[in-house]
Structure formats: structure tokens, C-alpha cells
Amino acid sequence: MLLALLPVTVLLAFTVFAAVSHGEKARTLRDFDTAIGVSFATGEVSDAVARERLAAVKARLRAEPGTARERADAQRATDAALRRAVRRATGRPVPDVAGDLESVHRQLHALRVETGTASLDATTVAQRYDAIEDILLDTVATLESGRPTRAAGRAADAHVALRKAIAAAERERAELAILFGVPAGRRPTAAGRWTELEKAQLRAFEQNTSAERRTHLHRTMFQAPGRAVRKVRDMLDDSATRPADWPTYDAWLTDSGQYVDDLRKVQDRTVRDLADTADDELRATRTRAYSDLALFLAVLCAVTALALALRRSITRPLGQVAAGARALSRGDLSYDIHYAGHDELGDVADTFRELRVTTERLAGQIRAMNTAIDAGRLGHRADVDAFDGTWAQLLGGMNDTMASFAAAHGRRRRAEQELEGIFNLSLDLLCICGLDGYFKRVNPAFERTLGHPAETLTARPFVEFVHEEDRDSTRETIALLASGVDVAEFENRYVRADGTECWLQWSARPVPEEGLIYAAARDVTESRRAAREQAALRRVATEVARGVPPSDVFAKVAEEVGALLCTAAAVLRHESDGDFTVLGIAREPADDSGAAPCLTRREPARTVMREVARTRGAARSGTAAGAPIVVEGRLWGVVVAASLLDALPEGTESRLADFTELIATAIANADSRAQLTASRARVVAAGDASRRRIERDLHDGVQQRLISLQLELRMAQTLVDEHGSELGRQLAHLGKGLDDTFQDLIQVARGIHPAILSQGGLGPALRSLARRSAIPVELDLRLSTPRFPEAVEVAAYYVTSECLTNAVKHARANVVTVTAEDTGGLLEVVIRDDGAGGAEPGGGSGLIGLIDRVEAIGGRLTVTSPPGSGTTLDVRLPLAPPPEAGETAPRS
């Protein structure tokens, strides 16, 4: 039977493979047929766009009613072709042709709008239509790029090549229409690129099409319109041809139009050839697929008939044996096989009957083994000698399992004893609780941590020991555990026997079938406290790093201390006279009276402050605690925390001292930065004052003396009789030298401190700088007031002046843009140039001095200067000077 079925099976496999191959080829051909249908519709859109392009060019060259109507008719024809193509492409298994056509529609609409406004010349209109036609031709080429067969591929290549050749002829037609349609003095030079493209595409068409189509093409090329077009092309290629010999505009349009129409007739026949080729290939492939399917069904019927013939003699005994095997696998030992032939199936039936007897004996041994385990007789062993082979090995394995079980039972007893020791010695809190809300068992760590004896903990619901604010979340977690979900790192607060709180972090695993929860907890009170202190320290350090005013830093320190200790808090600076100045305070209502805050007026707080100043160590007195701030070995100040009602717990002063020691450096840095900023502001102010004094001295002294000398020299010149004499020439030379010296002195005086800045303000001063600049400067001044604080005006003026100088000397810029605007209490000045870029503050460009001047009055200067992309300086100047640290703080 197997020898008969083997060749049949091979034949079936080959038949199925051939049918599947032909079916796949038919599907590919069907998709190709669909694609070329969409391609034909897209090609019609391309032809319509070409006609619309010529109509638009003619309307642009000669604005007449006839050309306008022709353009409108061409646009309607294009829209109709687009709609047909979109309907053809929608829902077909082709690329996103509908999306491409929608894009073409949007581009056409935009081009029509611009063409209607007469904002584009004829050449630009033709080029814009060329770009749209390129998209359509690429879409046609993409749709016909599939090559299911050689014949279909050659027909598709011929069709695409002919379409591109006609497109080149159409573009040449429009381009030469522009050439022949404009006045002689304004004629552009015509390019011959479309002629070469047309020839290349026609050669590709001839290589892929049939002999009949080649003959048709040659007949078209040598007809009168084709000869006329070639004559014009030869005339344009001949450099000796004069414009007077060129054909007229109307003659060219007529001849080229007939030539393109003849080419389109060849294209129509090529389209029919491609469609016929695709249809013939699809029909042939489907015919072969149906033939293979019929052969497959015939072979299948023959095999089915053969199987039915063999069923009666083979399958019935096999069915009995299979039923016996299934019964034996289910553990049913009562099933009997009645077949008793003297063939191979009979031997199988006898073997199954012997197997049933052996299985019954084996089941008896297993039942005896289970009974011994239930009775605790772990020394019982099965009778291995009564069986042979695999059955003996199976019973031997059961005996080994019994011995291993006995050894494991002993090890479990020892493990339980060891676990008991670990449970009692663990420093973590271990417990077993029930889903009813009671502890079933707790280890001694519970008693040490909570202070309650084990009897008390197991006698009351454990929720009663939880802090009131955490009871709801604890009940939700118990409900989650009851649903069988493990819980890890859940935290809640428990209340100790002495009334204090402690944080416990839990990990628990439920055993719902037993109604128990196994849980372990860790006391994380101190780690949470340390984490809060570290987070507070990071926030303070962040404020310092951001460069916020010192008053904000000190207020932030007081706020963090108050949040850590849940008290009011203050940061005070120790003065040289022994008194204290409040720099920052938190968690206490503001007092507008100007007196010292209430916190520092209370006697416990004052006692703590005096004790800290005397001992330079932490101190606590009732409701207040304090810690020293030591900087470089000296007492810089004190941090005080005070409760309004209750006394502070033991150890508060130690916690405060530890935290204060961590933030002492941040406080010192903030104070040093404030002092450095104030010192730098004083230096800049002194320098500006010196500049003004020198400028005033030059104006009142040297300038006035030079004016007097000029007047005296003019008077001396009037006394000379002959101005052309040697003495007259010398006096004139001296006069010019005095004038140049006077002008140089004016420039120096303006550079030291411009008078226009003091008299007219920042706006006129920046305009003066722009006028005197060696390169163009674009000013955009949006200033709400004519005058600003003097320091702000001076800083903005000198930054702008230095940037203009750098743009000329170093950046080699062509134009500089200066924008100035005051909003939100800030004056922002942005200077941009289009120079070489690459400016660095440390590169000796004068930017360091500008940054110092800006930051001295609390401003910020940002330089952005990537190489080759110009330089941008953004200056932000506060209109109100920043207060110094402790400037407005009361003393206590």
C-alpha cells in the first residue's frame, strides 16, 4: 500500500505546487493588469496637463479672449481626467497613487492661482507645469515597473518610453512657442535638451515594441508635420540662422501640434498592445491553473477510491487495537481486544492483553506504596523481583523515591528547627498574619521595634497599631493581598508603645488557600529621615548653583529646616557687635511692623541663640533648638528652630546640627557670592565715575584750550596779507592739525563716556552708535520709557559698542541687528551679526569684561557663536538693582 501511495503522493505534491505557482502568477498578472489600468488613467492626466501647459503659455504670451477660453477648457479637461484617475486608483492594490494625484491637484490649483494673477512669466509657467508632469510620468513608470512576464515587461517599457518622448515634444513645443511669441529684443535662447530626450526615448521605444509599431512610428516621423518640426530644430541648431528666418508663432504651433497628435496615435495603439498583452498572459495563466487543478482533483479522487477499498481489510483491526490503547492510557484495564488473527495485527492484540495483566499487578504495588506513605511507614519497599525490564526499573525508582522521601522528611524537621532560630534572631520584623486582620505569629524584633509584647500584638487587630492617616492605605493593601497579589516595598507608619511614630517597609506574599500572609518589615525611619535631609540639601544646593539672590537662598534654608523638623525656622547671621541679623525665616506669619520676627523675640529662642554663640555648639531649650553655622573656623551665624506650642523632642538639636553642618558651605557660598557681586558692582560704578570725571575734565580743560588756540590761529591768519605765501601755508597747516586734534579728542571723550548717553538716554545713544558704525546696523528699539537707571544704560551702551567693534574687526560681518525691549522689570538687548562666528569669552575678545560689567548689576550675558554661523549676544539687565544679603533684614 505504501509503495502504491508513494508515487501518487509525489504526483499530488507536484500538481499542488504547479497549481499554486500558476495561481500566484495569475494573481501577479491580475495586479499588473490593474496597475496598467491605473497607469493609463494617470497618463491621460499627464496628456491633459501638457495641453493645459500650452494653453497657459499661449494665454500668457497673448492675452486674448480666445486664449483665455482655451486655457479654461484645458483646465476643465485636466480636472475631469484627474477625477477619473482618482476613481480608478481608489481601492486598488497599487501604491498610493490617489495621494500623488491629490498632491498634483493641489499644485495645479496653486499654479493656476499664480498664473491668473499674471505674476509669473511664460517660461516660469512652463517650468512649473513641467515639474507637475514629471510627477505624473514617474507615477506611470512606477505602476508599470512590475514585470510578470517578458512580453508584458517589453510592452510596458515601450509604452513608458513613448509617453516620455511625447512629453519631451510637448515641452519643446511650449518652449519654442515662448521663443517665437515674444518680441525680438526680448527673446530667450532656446535649449535643445528636449530634442535629445525625445530621440533617446524613441530609440528605447523601438527596441521594445513590435515591427508594426516601429513602421507606424517611422511613417509618423517622415510625414509633413514631422519634417516641419525637424526643420525648425535644424534651424535653431544652426548658429548662422537669423531670427528673421524663424517660423512664425502660429505656424510652429500648428506644425508641432499635428506632429504631437500623430505621436499620440502611435501611443494609443501602444496602449492597446500593452492591454492586449496583459490580458492574453492572464488568460493563459488562468487556463494552466485550471488544468492543474483538474488534474489534482482527479488524482485525489483516485487516491480516495483506493483508501476506501483498503479500509475494510485493515482499518477495523487497527481500530480495535487503537481503542484498546486509548483505554489503557486512561487507566481502564477492563477493555478487551477480541481480534485473534495469525498476522501482525493479531500479535499486537496478544501483546496488549499481556500488557493489561502486567499493568494490573503494577497498580497493586503502587496502591500498597501509597498506603504505606499514608500510614507513615516510610520503610516500606515494593517487590521489584516480581517484574522484569522497565517495570522493575519503575518500581526500583519508586523504592528510591521512598528512601529519598524519608531522608527529606528528616531534613525538613532539621530545617524547621533552623528556621525557628532564624525567625527569632532576625533583626527585621517577621510575621505571619491572617486575612482576618490579626497577627498569628511575630518574632522578637516586633517587640523591640514597637515596644508591645507579643501577646498584645496578636490579641488586637494589627490595624489598631497603624497610624490613623495610614489605615486606609493599609486596608487597601490587605485587600490586594487577599486577591492573591504579592506586595513589595509598601510603607506605612506604626505607633510605638511610647506614642512615637516609626516607618515600616513591608514585603508580603499571600497564601489565599490557607488564609495567611507571610510578611517581612524593615524599620526605615532613619533612612527616610536621611533621605529627606539629603533631598533638602540638594534643593538648597540647586538654588545656590542657579545663582539666585542670597536672600532667596537663606529663605530656602529656613524653609527646608522648618519642613524637616515641622517647626518655624530662621537663619541668622552673627554680627561683630554680638547681635544677630535675620536673613531668612519660614513657617511664621510676616510682620509688617519692621521689628524682629516673633520667633527670635521668644525667650527660649533667645536663650538658644546666646548659648550657641557662647559655646559654638548645638543647644535646646524647651520649645526652641539651635545649631551654629561655622565657616572657616569662625561663627558665621545660627539656625534656630522653634515650636509655637509643644516642647521639642530629645535629639532635635543633634538633627539640626547635622543638617546645618551639611548646608554651612552652601550658606557661605551664597554670602560670598553676594559680597563678590556687591564688590564688583562698586568697582564698575567707580570705573564709570572715573570715566565721567575724565570726560568732564577733557571737555572743560583741554577742549576749551584747543578752541582758544583755534580762534587765535584764525586771527593770525587774517593778519597775513598773502595767503599763498610760505607763512600762510604754515598757518593753514597748523589750523588743519588743530582741527584734526580737536576731532580726535572729541572721539576719545565720546569713547570714555558719551555725552549723548547722559543727555538723551539709551535710545539716542544706540542710534548714534548705529550711525557711526562702519557696517550697516538694523535697530529695533521697543523701549517703553526714554530713560533707565544709569548703570543699566551704561552697561547696554558699552555691550553694544563692543559688539559693533568686534563685528568689524574680527567677525567680518556684513550687517548687525540690534534689538532692545524692556518687559517684566528686565531690559533685554540682543545683538546678532552674520559674521564668521567662533567667538569665545576666554579668547581675548573683550567678552570677559562685558560679562563682568553685566553681572555686576545682577544681569546675565549669553554668547552663542557657532563657527561660520554668526554671533548672537543676549543681554538681560534688571531695571531694579538686586538687594544685598541681609540688607532689609531686621536685627534681633
XYZ file of C-alpha atoms in Angstrom, residues 470-876:
407
model
C -2.186 55.250 57.012
C -5.020 52.913 57.982
C -6.980 53.305 54.727
C -3.945 52.527 52.559
C -3.141 49.554 54.826
C -6.668 48.146 54.392
C -6.367 48.567 50.593
C -3.078 46.647 50.651
C -4.655 43.826 52.720
C -7.458 43.621 50.130
C -4.851 43.404 47.369
C -3.061 40.581 49.177
C -6.376 38.775 49.690
C -6.813 38.751 45.877
C -3.531 36.800 45.559
C -1.178 39.623 44.512
C 2.271 39.946 46.099
C 3.180 43.307 47.659
C 6.725 44.714 47.793
C 8.115 47.869 49.451
C 4.806 49.063 50.880
C 5.372 51.656 53.627
C 3.181 52.790 56.499
C 3.567 54.252 59.968
C 3.131 52.338 63.214
C 2.666 53.900 66.643
C 5.095 52.648 69.302
C 4.122 51.956 72.877
C 5.630 55.340 73.930
C 3.459 57.201 71.372
C 6.203 57.944 68.846
C 5.933 57.020 65.175
C 8.088 54.709 63.124
C 8.056 53.938 59.405
C 7.987 50.267 58.341
C 8.644 48.997 54.807
C 6.776 45.744 54.063
C 7.158 42.894 51.604
C 4.373 40.308 51.775
C 3.214 37.208 49.939
C -0.309 35.785 50.415
C -1.382 32.160 50.597
C -5.128 32.577 49.913
C -5.940 28.870 50.172
C -4.658 28.897 53.771
C -5.972 32.369 54.597
C -2.457 33.512 55.639
C 0.009 36.254 54.710
C 3.765 35.874 55.179
C 5.344 39.287 55.644
C 8.696 40.873 56.471
C 9.189 44.519 57.517
C 12.162 46.812 57.988
C 12.360 49.919 60.130
C 13.145 52.702 57.616
C 12.522 55.653 59.935
C 16.143 56.781 60.000
C 16.739 56.151 56.282
C 13.641 58.180 55.364
C 14.820 60.962 57.631
C 18.279 60.879 55.986
C 16.686 60.852 52.534
C 14.595 63.910 53.403
C 17.680 65.695 54.663
C 19.618 64.815 51.505
C 16.734 65.966 49.320
C 16.545 69.233 51.238
C 20.310 69.664 50.864
C 20.047 69.050 47.094
C 17.310 71.651 46.764
C 19.388 74.214 48.638
C 22.469 73.375 46.551
C 20.399 73.705 43.385
C 19.294 77.188 44.405
C 22.905 78.181 45.077
C 24.063 76.716 41.761
C 21.357 78.618 39.891
C 22.782 81.832 41.272
C 19.567 83.042 42.933
C 19.850 86.047 45.267
C 21.291 85.239 48.725
C 18.064 86.316 50.411
C 16.235 83.571 48.487
C 18.919 81.042 49.471
C 18.602 81.885 53.172
C 14.796 81.760 52.946
C 15.088 78.350 51.241
C 17.363 77.070 54.037
C 14.860 78.216 56.679
C 12.019 76.618 54.735
C 13.829 73.255 54.461
C 14.750 73.265 58.184
C 11.134 74.012 59.115
C 9.857 71.252 56.835
C 12.299 68.692 58.293
C 11.504 69.472 61.933
C 7.861 70.587 61.455
C 8.639 73.872 63.220
C 9.202 77.511 62.471
C 12.815 78.179 61.470
C 15.154 81.102 60.878
C 18.694 81.677 59.553
C 20.567 84.441 61.450
C 23.979 85.992 60.827
C 26.221 86.729 63.797
C 27.412 90.336 63.673
C 30.657 91.712 65.059
C 28.798 93.551 67.850
C 27.405 90.240 69.176
C 23.921 90.824 67.790
C 22.117 88.684 65.161
C 20.611 89.677 61.793
C 17.711 87.621 60.424
C 18.483 86.559 56.831
C 15.654 84.089 56.201
C 12.600 82.843 58.065
C 9.899 80.257 57.331
C 6.645 78.951 58.797
C 5.944 82.183 60.692
C 3.460 84.872 59.642
C 5.041 88.019 58.188
C 5.275 91.079 60.428
C 4.979 94.443 58.661
C 5.942 96.449 61.736
C 9.656 96.231 60.868
C 10.551 94.710 64.247
C 12.398 91.432 64.679
C 10.303 88.314 63.933
C 8.310 86.808 66.776
C 10.414 83.632 66.653
C 13.587 85.471 67.641
C 11.820 87.558 70.309
C 10.748 84.499 72.308
C 12.808 83.763 75.355
C 13.575 80.069 74.516
C 14.885 81.122 71.119
C 16.992 83.961 72.545
C 18.367 81.601 75.177
C 19.366 79.125 72.478
C 20.975 81.872 70.363
C 23.073 83.106 73.306
C 24.072 79.546 74.233
C 25.145 78.752 70.679
C 27.150 81.984 70.454
C 28.855 81.194 73.753
C 29.647 77.512 73.178
C 29.627 77.340 69.361
C 27.716 74.092 69.760
C 24.096 72.934 69.327
C 21.646 73.752 72.103
C 17.977 73.147 73.009
C 15.748 74.982 75.436
C 12.114 73.931 75.742
C 10.360 74.845 72.506
C 13.490 76.002 70.646
C 16.720 74.495 69.346
C 19.692 75.992 67.578
C 22.873 74.985 65.767
C 25.906 77.075 64.787
C 26.971 77.871 61.227
C 30.772 77.734 61.263
C 32.666 78.994 58.222
C 36.473 78.822 58.095
C 36.731 78.309 61.828
C 34.597 81.310 62.821
C 30.998 81.555 63.950
C 29.154 82.867 60.895
C 25.588 82.516 62.174
C 22.896 80.382 63.786
C 19.983 78.258 62.538
C 17.079 78.331 65.011
C 14.023 76.033 65.002
C 11.117 76.731 67.369
C 7.744 75.158 68.080
C 4.916 77.525 68.871
C 3.273 75.222 71.438
C 4.938 71.905 72.294
C 8.437 71.271 73.592
C 10.853 69.840 71.055
C 11.733 66.149 71.486
C 15.126 64.913 72.597
C 17.744 64.857 69.860
C 16.253 67.735 67.872
C 19.379 69.842 68.376
C 21.561 66.967 67.096
C 19.479 66.568 63.934
C 19.564 70.326 63.417
C 23.347 70.426 63.937
C 23.915 67.591 61.442
C 21.811 69.278 58.779
C 23.335 72.696 59.468
C 26.821 71.261 59.076
C 25.832 69.972 55.632
C 24.424 73.290 54.399
C 27.049 75.558 56.012
C 29.102 75.588 52.813
C 26.053 76.494 50.704
C 25.247 79.381 53.067
C 28.843 80.597 52.991
C 28.936 80.381 49.177
C 25.737 82.394 48.886
C 27.059 85.044 51.274
C 30.432 85.164 49.474
C 28.698 85.485 46.128
C 26.616 88.371 47.438
C 29.711 90.139 48.759
C 31.587 89.490 45.487
C 28.666 90.837 43.437
C 28.459 93.955 45.596
C 32.235 94.468 45.355
C 32.192 94.047 41.586
C 29.287 96.495 41.298
C 31.242 99.049 43.356
C 34.315 98.580 41.123
C 32.253 99.050 37.946
C 30.499 102.082 39.448
C 33.850 103.594 40.442
C 35.187 102.989 36.940
C 32.131 104.654 35.357
C 32.504 107.624 37.729
C 36.173 107.922 36.742
C 35.209 107.836 33.070
C 32.688 110.636 33.586
C 35.234 112.697 35.526
C 37.893 112.284 32.807
C 35.346 113.141 30.120
C 34.279 116.244 32.045
C 37.916 117.278 32.595
C 38.665 116.866 28.882
C 35.608 118.889 27.963
C 36.217 121.696 30.453
C 40.014 121.808 30.124
C 41.761 120.500 27.031
C 38.808 121.017 24.661
C 38.332 124.636 25.726
C 42.072 125.300 25.409
C 42.111 123.846 21.877
C 39.129 126.036 20.912
C 41.006 129.130 22.163
C 44.086 128.150 20.148
C 41.938 127.660 17.047
C 40.435 131.147 17.436
C 43.859 132.738 17.916
C 45.192 130.898 14.858
C 42.258 132.121 12.741
C 43.020 135.664 13.902
C 46.683 135.217 12.972
C 45.653 134.023 9.517
C 43.637 137.202 8.970
C 46.771 139.293 9.592
C 48.673 137.636 6.736
C 48.451 139.735 3.553
C 49.347 136.994 1.103
C 47.635 133.712 1.848
C 49.693 131.893 -0.748
C 52.950 132.765 0.973
C 55.018 130.293 2.981
C 53.738 131.744 6.284
C 50.098 131.439 5.114
C 50.636 127.829 4.132
C 52.221 127.032 7.506
C 49.356 128.692 9.393
C 46.801 126.762 7.313
C 48.680 123.514 8.038
C 48.646 124.282 11.757
C 44.937 125.065 11.597
C 44.166 121.731 9.987
C 46.281 119.946 12.568
C 44.395 121.670 15.379
C 41.049 120.704 13.784
C 42.108 117.048 13.462
C 43.384 117.023 17.047
C 40.109 118.541 18.228
C 38.076 115.877 16.374
C 40.270 113.080 17.796
C 39.788 114.496 21.281
C 36.005 114.537 20.765
C 36.103 110.870 19.714
C 38.204 109.965 22.771
C 35.796 111.828 25.043
C 32.828 110.075 23.491
C 34.537 106.687 23.928
C 35.246 107.384 27.598
C 31.674 108.390 28.402
C 29.380 109.553 25.570
C 27.609 112.785 26.374
C 24.563 111.725 24.364
C 24.034 108.816 26.803
C 23.847 111.222 29.741
C 21.732 113.785 27.893
C 19.362 111.786 25.686
C 19.271 108.299 27.185
C 19.786 104.804 25.787
C 17.714 105.132 22.595
C 19.536 108.140 21.095
C 22.891 106.699 22.219
C 22.251 103.407 20.364
C 21.115 105.309 17.256
C 24.335 107.348 17.412
C 26.369 104.134 17.589
C 24.468 102.762 14.559
C 25.159 105.902 12.527
C 28.876 105.851 13.348
C 29.246 102.096 12.624
C 31.437 101.044 9.683
C 28.875 98.384 8.659
C 25.051 98.623 8.338
C 23.168 98.314 11.649
C 19.457 97.453 11.856
C 17.866 98.841 15.041
C 14.629 97.552 16.587
C 14.029 99.585 19.789
C 10.835 98.780 21.699
C 11.506 100.877 24.814
C 8.566 101.913 26.991
C 10.429 104.844 28.606
C 13.158 107.188 27.385
C 15.361 106.765 30.460
C 16.539 103.793 32.515
C 18.803 103.552 35.563
C 22.243 104.920 34.735
C 24.074 101.643 35.382
C 21.671 99.801 33.038
C 22.107 102.390 30.254
C 25.915 102.378 30.559
C 26.089 98.549 30.501
C 23.765 98.266 27.474
C 25.690 101.018 25.625
C 29.152 99.517 26.182
C 27.994 95.978 25.312
C 26.501 97.234 22.028
C 29.600 99.344 21.263
C 31.971 96.412 21.898
C 29.838 94.078 19.747
C 29.849 96.526 16.816
C 33.624 96.881 17.138
C 34.101 93.071 17.203
C 31.780 92.655 14.195
C 34.004 94.998 12.164
C 37.448 93.895 13.403
C 37.058 90.161 13.969
C 33.773 88.768 12.605
C 33.940 90.465 9.166
C 30.153 90.783 9.249
C 28.003 92.397 6.558
C 25.111 93.538 8.775
C 24.364 93.726 12.508
C 20.869 93.598 14.058
C 20.296 95.246 17.470
C 17.001 94.624 19.313
C 16.164 96.239 22.678
C 12.972 95.749 24.700
C 12.022 96.215 28.348
C 9.417 93.801 29.767
C 8.725 92.378 33.211
C 11.306 94.514 35.023
C 14.091 93.463 32.602
C 15.838 95.210 29.720
C 16.795 92.657 27.052
C 19.281 93.614 24.345
C 20.027 91.115 21.546
C 22.909 91.802 19.111
C 23.270 89.476 16.080
C 25.730 89.557 13.203
C 26.214 87.353 10.133
C 29.976 87.089 10.517
C 32.424 84.217 10.924
C 31.301 83.244 14.450
C 33.524 81.209 16.764
C 33.776 83.907 19.462
C 34.839 82.580 22.886
C 34.672 84.582 26.170
C 38.205 83.475 27.040
C 39.664 84.180 23.604
C 40.751 87.750 24.228
C 37.689 89.260 22.506
C 36.714 91.608 25.334
C 33.713 89.444 26.219
C 35.041 88.740 29.735
C 34.909 92.457 30.570
C 31.372 92.700 29.205
C 30.262 89.693 31.274
C 31.780 91.250 34.418
C 30.038 94.558 33.765
C 26.640 92.897 33.136
C 26.844 90.526 36.107
C 27.997 93.362 38.383
C 24.491 94.878 38.217
C 22.743 91.495 38.519
C 22.337 90.805 34.802
C 23.243 87.893 32.557
C 25.063 87.788 29.202
C 24.801 84.748 26.934
C 27.065 84.256 23.891
C 26.045 81.942 21.022
C 28.705 81.833 18.307
C 28.948 78.591 16.293
C 31.782 78.746 13.726
C 30.557 80.011 10.356
C 27.057 80.932 11.616
C 27.474 84.413 13.087
C 27.448 85.576 16.713
C 24.460 86.358 18.960
C 24.750 88.126 22.340
C 21.673 88.108 24.591
C 21.925 90.597 27.481
C 19.301 90.696 30.256
